[in-house]
Amino acid sequence: MTALLDLDVAVEAGNWSDSEQEAITGAVKAALLAAAEDGALWDEEDEKSLLDQVGLIEISVTLSDDASVRELNRDYRGKDAPTNVLSFAALESDEDASDFAMAPDMPLMLGDIVIARETCEREALEQNKPLLHHLIHLSVHGTLHLVGYDHMVDDEAEHMEQLERHILAGMGIDDPYAPIEDQDVETGQ
């Protein structure tokens, strides 16, 4: 991927450190590179990823809190509860990539990612992992959603999780899907 990345990371609410913001930025970049290599947003006509055809990619990451994410989750997904990360993709699939037409100097706007601080802290504690590693994982996960990956069916979920593992391993982060030490694999407790 040779495109420049215009990444806007904004703190809306919560206590987000500079090092967390930098790590999230690195995670988004790593996810985009891996997704391009994996053929995300594949354009059949040009036989390459849309990510390799543009000069500039735009993504917005909002670092927020449970209250804001709960409202977004309710309004856009019909789930009245906070969640760890939400992604709002501008393009939904490879079909959108093949049909996507833009001027050569126009940026490719991939979408928005919103991360909830309290949910991430709680999950990291429950999963006995460093908060920073969890935030990086969720940033990778959210970015992959922006470029068309999903986990609604088993095959797609397996592929997305494998790509996440690959990206995170490259960043020195353990498998986020491995069972937690001393946790029963069947019950999750």
mmCIF file with all atom_site columns, C-alpha atoms in Angstrom:
data_model
loop_
_atom_site.group_PDB
_atom_site.id
_atom_site.type_symbol
_atom_site.label_atom_id
_atom_site.label_alt_id
_atom_site.label_comp_id
_atom_site.label_asym_id
_atom_site.label_entity_id
_atom_site.label_seq_id
_atom_site.pdbx_PDB_ins_code
_atom_site.Cartn_x
_atom_site.Cartn_y
_atom_site.Cartn_z
_atom_site.occupancy
_atom_site.B_iso_or_equiv
_atom_site.pdbx_formal_charge
_atom_site.auth_seq_id
_atom_site.auth_comp_id
_atom_site.auth_asym_id
_atom_site.auth_atom_id
_atom_site.pdbx_PDB_model_num
ATOM 1   C CA . MET A 1 1   ? 0.000   0.000   0.000   1.00 0.00 ? 1   MET A CA 1
ATOM 2   C CA . THR A 1 2   ? 1.543   3.267   -1.103  1.00 0.00 ? 2   THR A CA 1
ATOM 3   C CA . ALA A 1 3   ? -1.289  5.609   -0.156  1.00 0.00 ? 3   ALA A CA 1
ATOM 4   C CA . LEU A 1 4   ? -0.789  8.246   2.482   1.00 0.00 ? 4   LEU A CA 1
ATOM 5   C CA . LEU A 1 5   ? -3.024  7.960   5.528   1.00 0.00 ? 5   LEU A CA 1
ATOM 6   C CA . ASP A 1 6   ? -4.945  10.930  6.873   1.00 0.00 ? 6   ASP A CA 1
ATOM 7   C CA . LEU A 1 7   ? -5.885  9.562   10.277  1.00 0.00 ? 7   LEU A CA 1
ATOM 8   C CA . ASP A 1 8   ? -7.827  11.801  12.614  1.00 0.00 ? 8   ASP A CA 1
ATOM 9   C CA . VAL A 1 9   ? -7.685  10.494  16.198  1.00 0.00 ? 9   VAL A CA 1
ATOM 10  C CA . ALA A 1 10  ? -9.878  12.615  18.458  1.00 0.00 ? 10  ALA A CA 1
ATOM 11  C CA . VAL A 1 11  ? -10.600 12.287  22.178  1.00 0.00 ? 11  VAL A CA 1
ATOM 12  C CA . GLU A 1 12  ? -14.302 12.861  22.740  1.00 0.00 ? 12  GLU A CA 1
ATOM 13  C CA . ALA A 1 13  ? -14.499 11.626  26.329  1.00 0.00 ? 13  ALA A CA 1
ATOM 14  C CA . GLY A 1 14  ? -12.459 9.613   28.776  1.00 0.00 ? 14  GLY A CA 1
ATOM 15  C CA . ASN A 1 15  ? -8.874  9.604   29.924  1.00 0.00 ? 15  ASN A CA 1
ATOM 16  C CA . TRP A 1 16  ? -6.791  8.630   26.868  1.00 0.00 ? 16  TRP A CA 1
ATOM 17  C CA . SER A 1 17  ? -3.012  8.912   27.079  1.00 0.00 ? 17  SER A CA 1
ATOM 18  C CA . ASP A 1 18  ? -0.739  10.067  24.274  1.00 0.00 ? 18  ASP A CA 1
ATOM 19  C CA . SER A 1 19  ? 0.872   6.612   24.187  1.00 0.00 ? 19  SER A CA 1
ATOM 20  C CA . GLU A 1 20  ? -2.547  4.972   23.722  1.00 0.00 ? 20  GLU A CA 1
ATOM 21  C CA . GLN A 1 21  ? -3.361  7.354   20.880  1.00 0.00 ? 21  GLN A CA 1
ATOM 22  C CA . GLU A 1 22  ? 0.002   6.616   19.225  1.00 0.00 ? 22  GLU A CA 1
ATOM 23  C CA . ALA A 1 23  ? -0.514  2.857   19.611  1.00 0.00 ? 23  ALA A CA 1
ATOM 24  C CA . ILE A 1 24  ? -3.982  3.108   18.082  1.00 0.00 ? 24  ILE A CA 1
ATOM 25  C CA . THR A 1 25  ? -2.518  5.049   15.156  1.00 0.00 ? 25  THR A CA 1
ATOM 26  C CA . GLY A 1 26  ? 0.103   2.327   14.635  1.00 0.00 ? 26  GLY A CA 1
ATOM 27  C CA . ALA A 1 27  ? -2.551  -0.381  14.833  1.00 0.00 ? 27  ALA A CA 1
ATOM 28  C CA . VAL A 1 28  ? -4.708  1.273   12.161  1.00 0.00 ? 28  VAL A CA 1
ATOM 29  C CA . LYS A 1 29  ? -1.694  1.594   9.840   1.00 0.00 ? 29  LYS A CA 1
ATOM 30  C CA . ALA A 1 30  ? -0.659  -2.036  10.398  1.00 0.00 ? 30  ALA A CA 1
ATOM 31  C CA . ALA A 1 31  ? -4.210  -3.251  9.750   1.00 0.00 ? 31  ALA A CA 1
ATOM 32  C CA . LEU A 1 32  ? -4.457  -1.300  6.485   1.00 0.00 ? 32  LEU A CA 1
ATOM 33  C CA . LEU A 1 33  ? -1.143  -2.680  5.230   1.00 0.00 ? 33  LEU A CA 1
ATOM 34  C CA . ALA A 1 34  ? -2.131  -6.241  6.055   1.00 0.00 ? 34  ALA A CA 1
ATOM 35  C CA . ALA A 1 35  ? -5.595  -5.799  4.552   1.00 0.00 ? 35  ALA A CA 1
ATOM 36  C CA . ALA A 1 36  ? -4.120  -4.492  1.294   1.00 0.00 ? 36  ALA A CA 1
ATOM 37  C CA . GLU A 1 37  ? -1.755  -7.477  1.159   1.00 0.00 ? 37  GLU A CA 1
ATOM 38  C CA . ASP A 1 38  ? -4.720  -9.773  1.840   1.00 0.00 ? 38  ASP A CA 1
ATOM 39  C CA . GLY A 1 39  ? -6.721  -8.280  -1.040  1.00 0.00 ? 39  GLY A CA 1
ATOM 40  C CA . ALA A 1 40  ? -9.275  -6.251  0.899   1.00 0.00 ? 40  ALA A CA 1
ATOM 41  C CA . LEU A 1 41  ? -11.564 -4.114  -1.242  1.00 0.00 ? 41  LEU A CA 1
ATOM 42  C CA . TRP A 1 42  ? -10.434 -6.041  -4.288  1.00 0.00 ? 42  TRP A CA 1
ATOM 43  C CA . ASP A 1 43  ? -11.208 -4.380  -7.600  1.00 0.00 ? 43  ASP A CA 1
ATOM 44  C CA . GLU A 1 44  ? -11.786 -7.137  -10.171 1.00 0.00 ? 44  GLU A CA 1
ATOM 45  C CA . GLU A 1 45  ? -11.413 -4.807  -13.137 1.00 0.00 ? 45  GLU A CA 1
ATOM 46  C CA . ASP A 1 46  ? -8.006  -3.455  -12.094 1.00 0.00 ? 46  ASP A CA 1
ATOM 47  C CA . GLU A 1 47  ? -7.002  -6.717  -10.374 1.00 0.00 ? 47  GLU A CA 1
ATOM 48  C CA . LYS A 1 48  ? -5.739  -5.014  -7.244  1.00 0.00 ? 48  LYS A CA 1
ATOM 49  C CA . SER A 1 49  ? -7.009  -3.650  -3.985  1.00 0.00 ? 49  SER A CA 1
ATOM 50  C CA . LEU A 1 50  ? -8.671  -0.265  -4.004  1.00 0.00 ? 50  LEU A CA 1
ATOM 51  C CA . LEU A 1 51  ? -6.238  0.478   -1.151  1.00 0.00 ? 51  LEU A CA 1
ATOM 52  C CA . ASP A 1 52  ? -3.416  0.242   -3.713  1.00 0.00 ? 52  ASP A CA 1
ATOM 53  C CA . GLN A 1 53  ? -5.116  2.542   -6.242  1.00 0.00 ? 53  GLN A CA 1
ATOM 54  C CA . VAL A 1 54  ? -5.510  5.718   -4.223  1.00 0.00 ? 54  VAL A CA 1
ATOM 55  C CA . GLY A 1 55  ? -3.101  8.393   -3.095  1.00 0.00 ? 55  GLY A CA 1
ATOM 56  C CA . LEU A 1 56  ? -4.782  9.239   0.201   1.00 0.00 ? 56  LEU A CA 1
ATOM 57  C CA . ILE A 1 57  ? -6.904  7.246   2.640   1.00 0.00 ? 57  ILE A CA 1
ATOM 58  C CA . GLU A 1 58  ? -8.982  8.951   5.322   1.00 0.00 ? 58  GLU A CA 1
ATOM 59  C CA . ILE A 1 59  ? -10.092 7.362   8.590   1.00 0.00 ? 59  ILE A CA 1
ATOM 60  C CA . SER A 1 60  ? -11.500 8.935   11.717  1.00 0.00 ? 60  SER A CA 1
ATOM 61  C CA . VAL A 1 61  ? -11.033 7.353   15.170  1.00 0.00 ? 61  VAL A CA 1
ATOM 62  C CA . THR A 1 62  ? -13.028 8.741   18.074  1.00 0.00 ? 62  THR A CA 1
ATOM 63  C CA . LEU A 1 63  ? -11.902 7.793   21.570  1.00 0.00 ? 63  LEU A CA 1
ATOM 64  C CA . SER A 1 64  ? -14.940 8.015   23.768  1.00 0.00 ? 64  SER A CA 1
ATOM 65  C CA . ASP A 1 65  ? -16.797 6.572   26.718  1.00 0.00 ? 65  ASP A CA 1
ATOM 66  C CA . ASP A 1 66  ? -19.536 4.041   27.362  1.00 0.00 ? 66  ASP A CA 1
ATOM 67  C CA . ALA A 1 67  ? -22.337 6.626   27.372  1.00 0.00 ? 67  ALA A CA 1
ATOM 68  C CA . SER A 1 68  ? -21.561 7.899   23.866  1.00 0.00 ? 68  SER A CA 1
ATOM 69  C CA . VAL A 1 69  ? -20.940 4.445   22.437  1.00 0.00 ? 69  VAL A CA 1
ATOM 70  C CA . ARG A 1 70  ? -24.128 3.133   24.013  1.00 0.00 ? 70  ARG A CA 1
ATOM 71  C CA . GLU A 1 71  ? -26.092 5.862   22.255  1.00 0.00 ? 71  GLU A CA 1
ATOM 72  C CA . LEU A 1 72  ? -24.454 5.104   18.893  1.00 0.00 ? 72  LEU A CA 1
ATOM 73  C CA . ASN A 1 73  ? -24.941 1.372   19.388  1.00 0.00 ? 73  ASN A CA 1
ATOM 74  C CA . ARG A 1 74  ? -28.632 1.946   20.156  1.00 0.00 ? 74  ARG A CA 1
ATOM 75  C CA . ASP A 1 75  ? -29.216 4.343   17.272  1.00 0.00 ? 75  ASP A CA 1
ATOM 76  C CA . TYR A 1 76  ? -27.309 2.439   14.567  1.00 0.00 ? 76  TYR A CA 1
ATOM 77  C CA . ARG A 1 77  ? -27.442 -1.194  15.643  1.00 0.00 ? 77  ARG A CA 1
ATOM 78  C CA . GLY A 1 78  ? -30.580 -1.342  17.781  1.00 0.00 ? 78  GLY A CA 1
ATOM 79  C CA . LYS A 1 79  ? -28.588 -2.534  20.832  1.00 0.00 ? 79  LYS A CA 1
ATOM 80  C CA . ASP A 1 80  ? -29.104 -0.363  23.899  1.00 0.00 ? 80  ASP A CA 1
ATOM 81  C CA . ALA A 1 81  ? -25.787 -1.158  25.566  1.00 0.00 ? 81  ALA A CA 1
ATOM 82  C CA . PRO A 1 82  ? -22.194 0.016   25.272  1.00 0.00 ? 82  PRO A CA 1
ATOM 83  C CA . THR A 1 83  ? -19.743 -2.061  23.274  1.00 0.00 ? 83  THR A CA 1
ATOM 84  C CA . ASN A 1 84  ? -15.978 -1.938  22.932  1.00 0.00 ? 84  ASN A CA 1
ATOM 85  C CA . VAL A 1 85  ? -15.639 -0.710  19.329  1.00 0.00 ? 85  VAL A CA 1
ATOM 86  C CA . LEU A 1 86  ? -17.976 0.422   16.566  1.00 0.00 ? 86  LEU A CA 1
ATOM 87  C CA . SER A 1 87  ? -17.015 0.793   12.919  1.00 0.00 ? 87  SER A CA 1
ATOM 88  C CA . PHE A 1 88  ? -18.954 2.776   10.369  1.00 0.00 ? 88  PHE A CA 1
ATOM 89  C CA . ALA A 1 89  ? -17.646 1.773   6.941   1.00 0.00 ? 89  ALA A CA 1
ATOM 90  C CA . ALA A 1 90  ? -18.108 3.958   3.884   1.00 0.00 ? 90  ALA A CA 1
ATOM 91  C CA . LEU A 1 91  ? -17.669 0.916   1.615   1.00 0.00 ? 91  LEU A CA 1
ATOM 92  C CA . GLU A 1 92  ? -19.342 -2.329  2.609   1.00 0.00 ? 92  GLU A CA 1
ATOM 93  C CA . SER A 1 93  ? -17.799 -4.912  0.310   1.00 0.00 ? 93  SER A CA 1
ATOM 94  C CA . ASP A 1 94  ? -15.565 -5.799  -2.612  1.00 0.00 ? 94  ASP A CA 1
ATOM 95  C CA . GLU A 1 95  ? -18.548 -5.153  -4.876  1.00 0.00 ? 95  GLU A CA 1
ATOM 96  C CA . ASP A 1 96  ? -18.569 -1.557  -3.651  1.00 0.00 ? 96  ASP A CA 1
ATOM 97  C CA . ALA A 1 97  ? -14.827 -1.333  -4.373  1.00 0.00 ? 97  ALA A CA 1
ATOM 98  C CA . SER A 1 98  ? -15.270 -2.527  -7.953  1.00 0.00 ? 98  SER A CA 1
ATOM 99  C CA . ASP A 1 99  ? -18.085 -0.035  -8.534  1.00 0.00 ? 99  ASP A CA 1
ATOM 100 C CA . PHE A 1 100 ? -16.314 2.800   -6.724  1.00 0.00 ? 100 PHE A CA 1
ATOM 101 C CA . ALA A 1 101 ? -15.326 5.609   -9.052  1.00 0.00 ? 101 ALA A CA 1
ATOM 102 C CA . MET A 1 102 ? -13.415 8.657   -7.944  1.00 0.00 ? 102 MET A CA 1
ATOM 103 C CA . ALA A 1 103 ? -11.188 11.377  -9.291  1.00 0.00 ? 103 ALA A CA 1
ATOM 104 C CA . PRO A 1 104 ? -7.465  10.524  -9.138  1.00 0.00 ? 104 PRO A CA 1
ATOM 105 C CA . ASP A 1 105 ? -6.767  13.197  -6.523  1.00 0.00 ? 105 ASP A CA 1
ATOM 106 C CA . MET A 1 106 ? -9.798  12.384  -4.367  1.00 0.00 ? 106 MET A CA 1
ATOM 107 C CA . PRO A 1 107 ? -9.131  10.731  -0.986  1.00 0.00 ? 107 PRO A CA 1
ATOM 108 C CA . LEU A 1 108 ? -10.671 7.360   -0.216  1.00 0.00 ? 108 LEU A CA 1
ATOM 109 C CA . MET A 1 109 ? -12.782 7.887   2.889   1.00 0.00 ? 109 MET A CA 1
ATOM 110 C CA . LEU A 1 110 ? -13.006 4.508   4.601   1.00 0.00 ? 110 LEU A CA 1
ATOM 111 C CA . GLY A 1 111 ? -15.118 5.526   7.585   1.00 0.00 ? 111 GLY A CA 1
ATOM 112 C CA . ASP A 1 112 ? -15.141 5.975   11.328  1.00 0.00 ? 112 ASP A CA 1
ATOM 113 C CA . ILE A 1 113 ? -14.120 3.940   14.360  1.00 0.00 ? 113 ILE A CA 1
ATOM 114 C CA . VAL A 1 114 ? -15.391 4.707   17.865  1.00 0.00 ? 114 VAL A CA 1
ATOM 115 C CA . ILE A 1 115 ? -13.848 3.078   20.959  1.00 0.00 ? 115 ILE A CA 1
ATOM 116 C CA . ALA A 1 116 ? -15.397 3.061   24.450  1.00 0.00 ? 116 ALA A CA 1
ATOM 117 C CA . ARG A 1 117 ? -12.901 3.526   27.285  1.00 0.00 ? 117 ARG A CA 1
ATOM 118 C CA . GLU A 1 118 ? -14.735 1.898   30.197  1.00 0.00 ? 118 GLU A CA 1
ATOM 119 C CA . THR A 1 119 ? -15.774 -1.205  28.275  1.00 0.00 ? 119 THR A CA 1
ATOM 120 C CA . CYS A 1 120 ? -12.205 -1.697  27.045  1.00 0.00 ? 120 CYS A CA 1
ATOM 121 C CA . GLU A 1 121 ? -10.804 -1.314  30.562  1.00 0.00 ? 121 GLU A CA 1
ATOM 122 C CA . ARG A 1 122 ? -13.321 -3.799  31.956  1.00 0.00 ? 122 ARG A CA 1
ATOM 123 C CA . GLU A 1 123 ? -12.683 -6.350  29.210  1.00 0.00 ? 123 GLU A CA 1
ATOM 124 C CA . ALA A 1 124 ? -8.903  -6.082  29.546  1.00 0.00 ? 124 ALA A CA 1
ATOM 125 C CA . LEU A 1 125 ? -9.191  -6.704  33.274  1.00 0.00 ? 125 LEU A CA 1
ATOM 126 C CA . GLU A 1 126 ? -11.586 -9.635  32.788  1.00 0.00 ? 126 GLU A CA 1
ATOM 127 C CA . GLN A 1 127 ? -9.348  -11.142 30.097  1.00 0.00 ? 127 GLN A CA 1
ATOM 128 C CA . ASN A 1 128 ? -6.177  -10.586 32.118  1.00 0.00 ? 128 ASN A CA 1
ATOM 129 C CA . LYS A 1 129 ? -4.420  -8.669  29.339  1.00 0.00 ? 129 LYS A CA 1
ATOM 130 C CA . PRO A 1 130 ? -2.750  -5.263  29.182  1.00 0.00 ? 130 PRO A CA 1
ATOM 131 C CA . LEU A 1 131 ? -5.196  -2.497  28.321  1.00 0.00 ? 131 LEU A CA 1
ATOM 132 C CA . LEU A 1 132 ? -2.865  -1.195  25.621  1.00 0.00 ? 132 LEU A CA 1
ATOM 133 C CA . HIS A 1 133 ? -2.837  -4.597  23.886  1.00 0.00 ? 133 HIS A CA 1
ATOM 134 C CA . HIS A 1 134 ? -6.635  -4.724  24.006  1.00 0.00 ? 134 HIS A CA 1
ATOM 135 C CA . LEU A 1 135 ? -6.927  -1.210  22.556  1.00 0.00 ? 135 LEU A CA 1
ATOM 136 C CA . ILE A 1 136 ? -4.534  -2.133  19.753  1.00 0.00 ? 136 ILE A CA 1
ATOM 137 C CA . HIS A 1 137 ? -6.533  -5.290  19.012  1.00 0.00 ? 137 HIS A CA 1
ATOM 138 C CA . LEU A 1 138 ? -9.807  -3.387  18.886  1.00 0.00 ? 138 LEU A CA 1
ATOM 139 C CA . SER A 1 139 ? -8.260  -0.750  16.615  1.00 0.00 ? 139 SER A CA 1
ATOM 140 C CA . VAL A 1 140 ? -7.096  -3.478  14.237  1.00 0.00 ? 140 VAL A CA 1
ATOM 141 C CA . HIS A 1 141 ? -10.524 -5.135  14.439  1.00 0.00 ? 141 HIS A CA 1
ATOM 142 C CA . GLY A 1 142 ? -12.336 -1.877  13.739  1.00 0.00 ? 142 GLY A CA 1
ATOM 143 C CA . THR A 1 143 ? -10.059 -1.027  10.826  1.00 0.00 ? 143 THR A CA 1
ATOM 144 C CA . LEU A 1 144 ? -10.616 -4.422  9.229   1.00 0.00 ? 144 LEU A CA 1
ATOM 145 C CA . HIS A 1 145 ? -14.369 -3.784  9.385   1.00 0.00 ? 145 HIS A CA 1
ATOM 146 C CA . LEU A 1 146 ? -13.803 -0.525  7.474   1.00 0.00 ? 146 LEU A CA 1
ATOM 147 C CA . VAL A 1 147 ? -12.229 -2.440  4.597   1.00 0.00 ? 147 VAL A CA 1
ATOM 148 C CA . GLY A 1 148 ? -14.916 -5.098  4.322   1.00 0.00 ? 148 GLY A CA 1
ATOM 149 C CA . TYR A 1 149 ? -14.026 -7.841  6.796   1.00 0.00 ? 149 TYR A CA 1
ATOM 150 C CA . ASP A 1 150 ? -16.815 -9.265  8.919   1.00 0.00 ? 150 ASP A CA 1
ATOM 151 C CA . HIS A 1 151 ? -17.482 -12.050 11.383  1.00 0.00 ? 151 HIS A CA 1
ATOM 152 C CA . MET A 1 152 ? -21.151 -12.817 10.866  1.00 0.00 ? 152 MET A CA 1
ATOM 153 C CA . VAL A 1 153 ? -20.525 -16.252 9.338   1.00 0.00 ? 153 VAL A CA 1
ATOM 154 C CA . ASP A 1 154 ? -17.959 -18.795 10.498  1.00 0.00 ? 154 ASP A CA 1
ATOM 155 C CA . ASP A 1 155 ? -15.684 -18.747 7.432   1.00 0.00 ? 155 ASP A CA 1
ATOM 156 C CA . GLU A 1 156 ? -15.482 -14.955 7.389   1.00 0.00 ? 156 GLU A CA 1
ATOM 157 C CA . ALA A 1 157 ? -14.944 -14.838 11.149  1.00 0.00 ? 157 ALA A CA 1
ATOM 158 C CA . GLU A 1 158 ? -12.122 -17.363 10.948  1.00 0.00 ? 158 GLU A CA 1
ATOM 159 C CA . HIS A 1 159 ? -10.400 -15.428 8.150   1.00 0.00 ? 159 HIS A CA 1
ATOM 160 C CA . MET A 1 160 ? -10.763 -12.099 9.984   1.00 0.00 ? 160 MET A CA 1
ATOM 161 C CA . GLU A 1 161 ? -9.467  -13.565 13.253  1.00 0.00 ? 161 GLU A CA 1
ATOM 162 C CA . GLN A 1 162 ? -6.466  -15.124 11.480  1.00 0.00 ? 162 GLN A CA 1
ATOM 163 C CA . LEU A 1 163 ? -5.607  -11.781 9.924   1.00 0.00 ? 163 LEU A CA 1
ATOM 164 C CA . GLU A 1 164 ? -5.957  -10.075 13.307  1.00 0.00 ? 164 GLU A CA 1
ATOM 165 C CA . ARG A 1 165 ? -3.638  -12.656 14.882  1.00 0.00 ? 165 ARG A CA 1
ATOM 166 C CA . HIS A 1 166 ? -1.095  -12.093 12.098  1.00 0.00 ? 166 HIS A CA 1
ATOM 167 C CA . ILE A 1 167 ? -1.162  -8.302  12.494  1.00 0.00 ? 167 ILE A CA 1
ATOM 168 C CA . LEU A 1 168 ? -0.964  -8.425  16.274  1.00 0.00 ? 168 LEU A CA 1
ATOM 169 C CA . ALA A 1 169 ? 1.857   -10.982 16.258  1.00 0.00 ? 169 ALA A CA 1
ATOM 170 C CA . GLY A 1 170 ? 3.793   -8.561  14.067  1.00 0.00 ? 170 GLY A CA 1
ATOM 171 C CA . MET A 1 171 ? 3.291   -5.976  16.796  1.00 0.00 ? 171 MET A CA 1
ATOM 172 C CA . GLY A 1 172 ? 4.437   -8.355  19.537  1.00 0.00 ? 172 GLY A CA 1
ATOM 173 C CA . ILE A 1 173 ? 0.942   -8.952  20.927  1.00 0.00 ? 173 ILE A CA 1
ATOM 174 C CA . ASP A 1 174 ? -0.340  -12.369 21.944  1.00 0.00 ? 174 ASP A CA 1
ATOM 175 C CA . ASP A 1 175 ? -3.312  -14.074 20.288  1.00 0.00 ? 175 ASP A CA 1
ATOM 176 C CA . PRO A 1 176 ? -6.368  -12.178 21.540  1.00 0.00 ? 176 PRO A CA 1
ATOM 177 C CA . TYR A 1 177 ? -8.561  -15.219 20.916  1.00 0.00 ? 177 TYR A CA 1
ATOM 178 C CA . ALA A 1 178 ? -6.492  -17.661 22.954  1.00 0.00 ? 178 ALA A CA 1
ATOM 179 C CA . PRO A 1 179 ? -8.261  -18.914 26.069  1.00 0.00 ? 179 PRO A CA 1
ATOM 180 C CA . ILE A 1 180 ? -7.449  -16.957 29.194  1.00 0.00 ? 180 ILE A CA 1
ATOM 181 C CA . GLU A 1 181 ? -5.118  -18.888 31.486  1.00 0.00 ? 181 GLU A CA 1
ATOM 182 C CA . ASP A 1 182 ? -7.087  -20.935 34.028  1.00 0.00 ? 182 ASP A CA 1
ATOM 183 C CA . GLN A 1 183 ? -10.282 -20.392 32.015  1.00 0.00 ? 183 GLN A CA 1
ATOM 184 C CA . ASP A 1 184 ? -12.515 -23.276 30.982  1.00 0.00 ? 184 ASP A CA 1
ATOM 185 C CA . VAL A 1 185 ? -12.611 -23.262 27.163  1.00 0.00 ? 185 VAL A CA 1
ATOM 186 C CA . GLU A 1 186 ? -16.192 -24.546 27.029  1.00 0.00 ? 186 GLU A CA 1
ATOM 187 C CA . THR A 1 187 ? -17.798 -22.150 29.511  1.00 0.00 ? 187 THR A CA 1
ATOM 188 C CA . GLY A 1 188 ? -15.428 -19.186 29.208  1.00 0.00 ? 188 GLY A CA 1
ATOM 189 C CA . GLN A 1 189 ? -15.173 -18.998 33.005  1.00 0.00 ? 189 GLN A CA 1
#
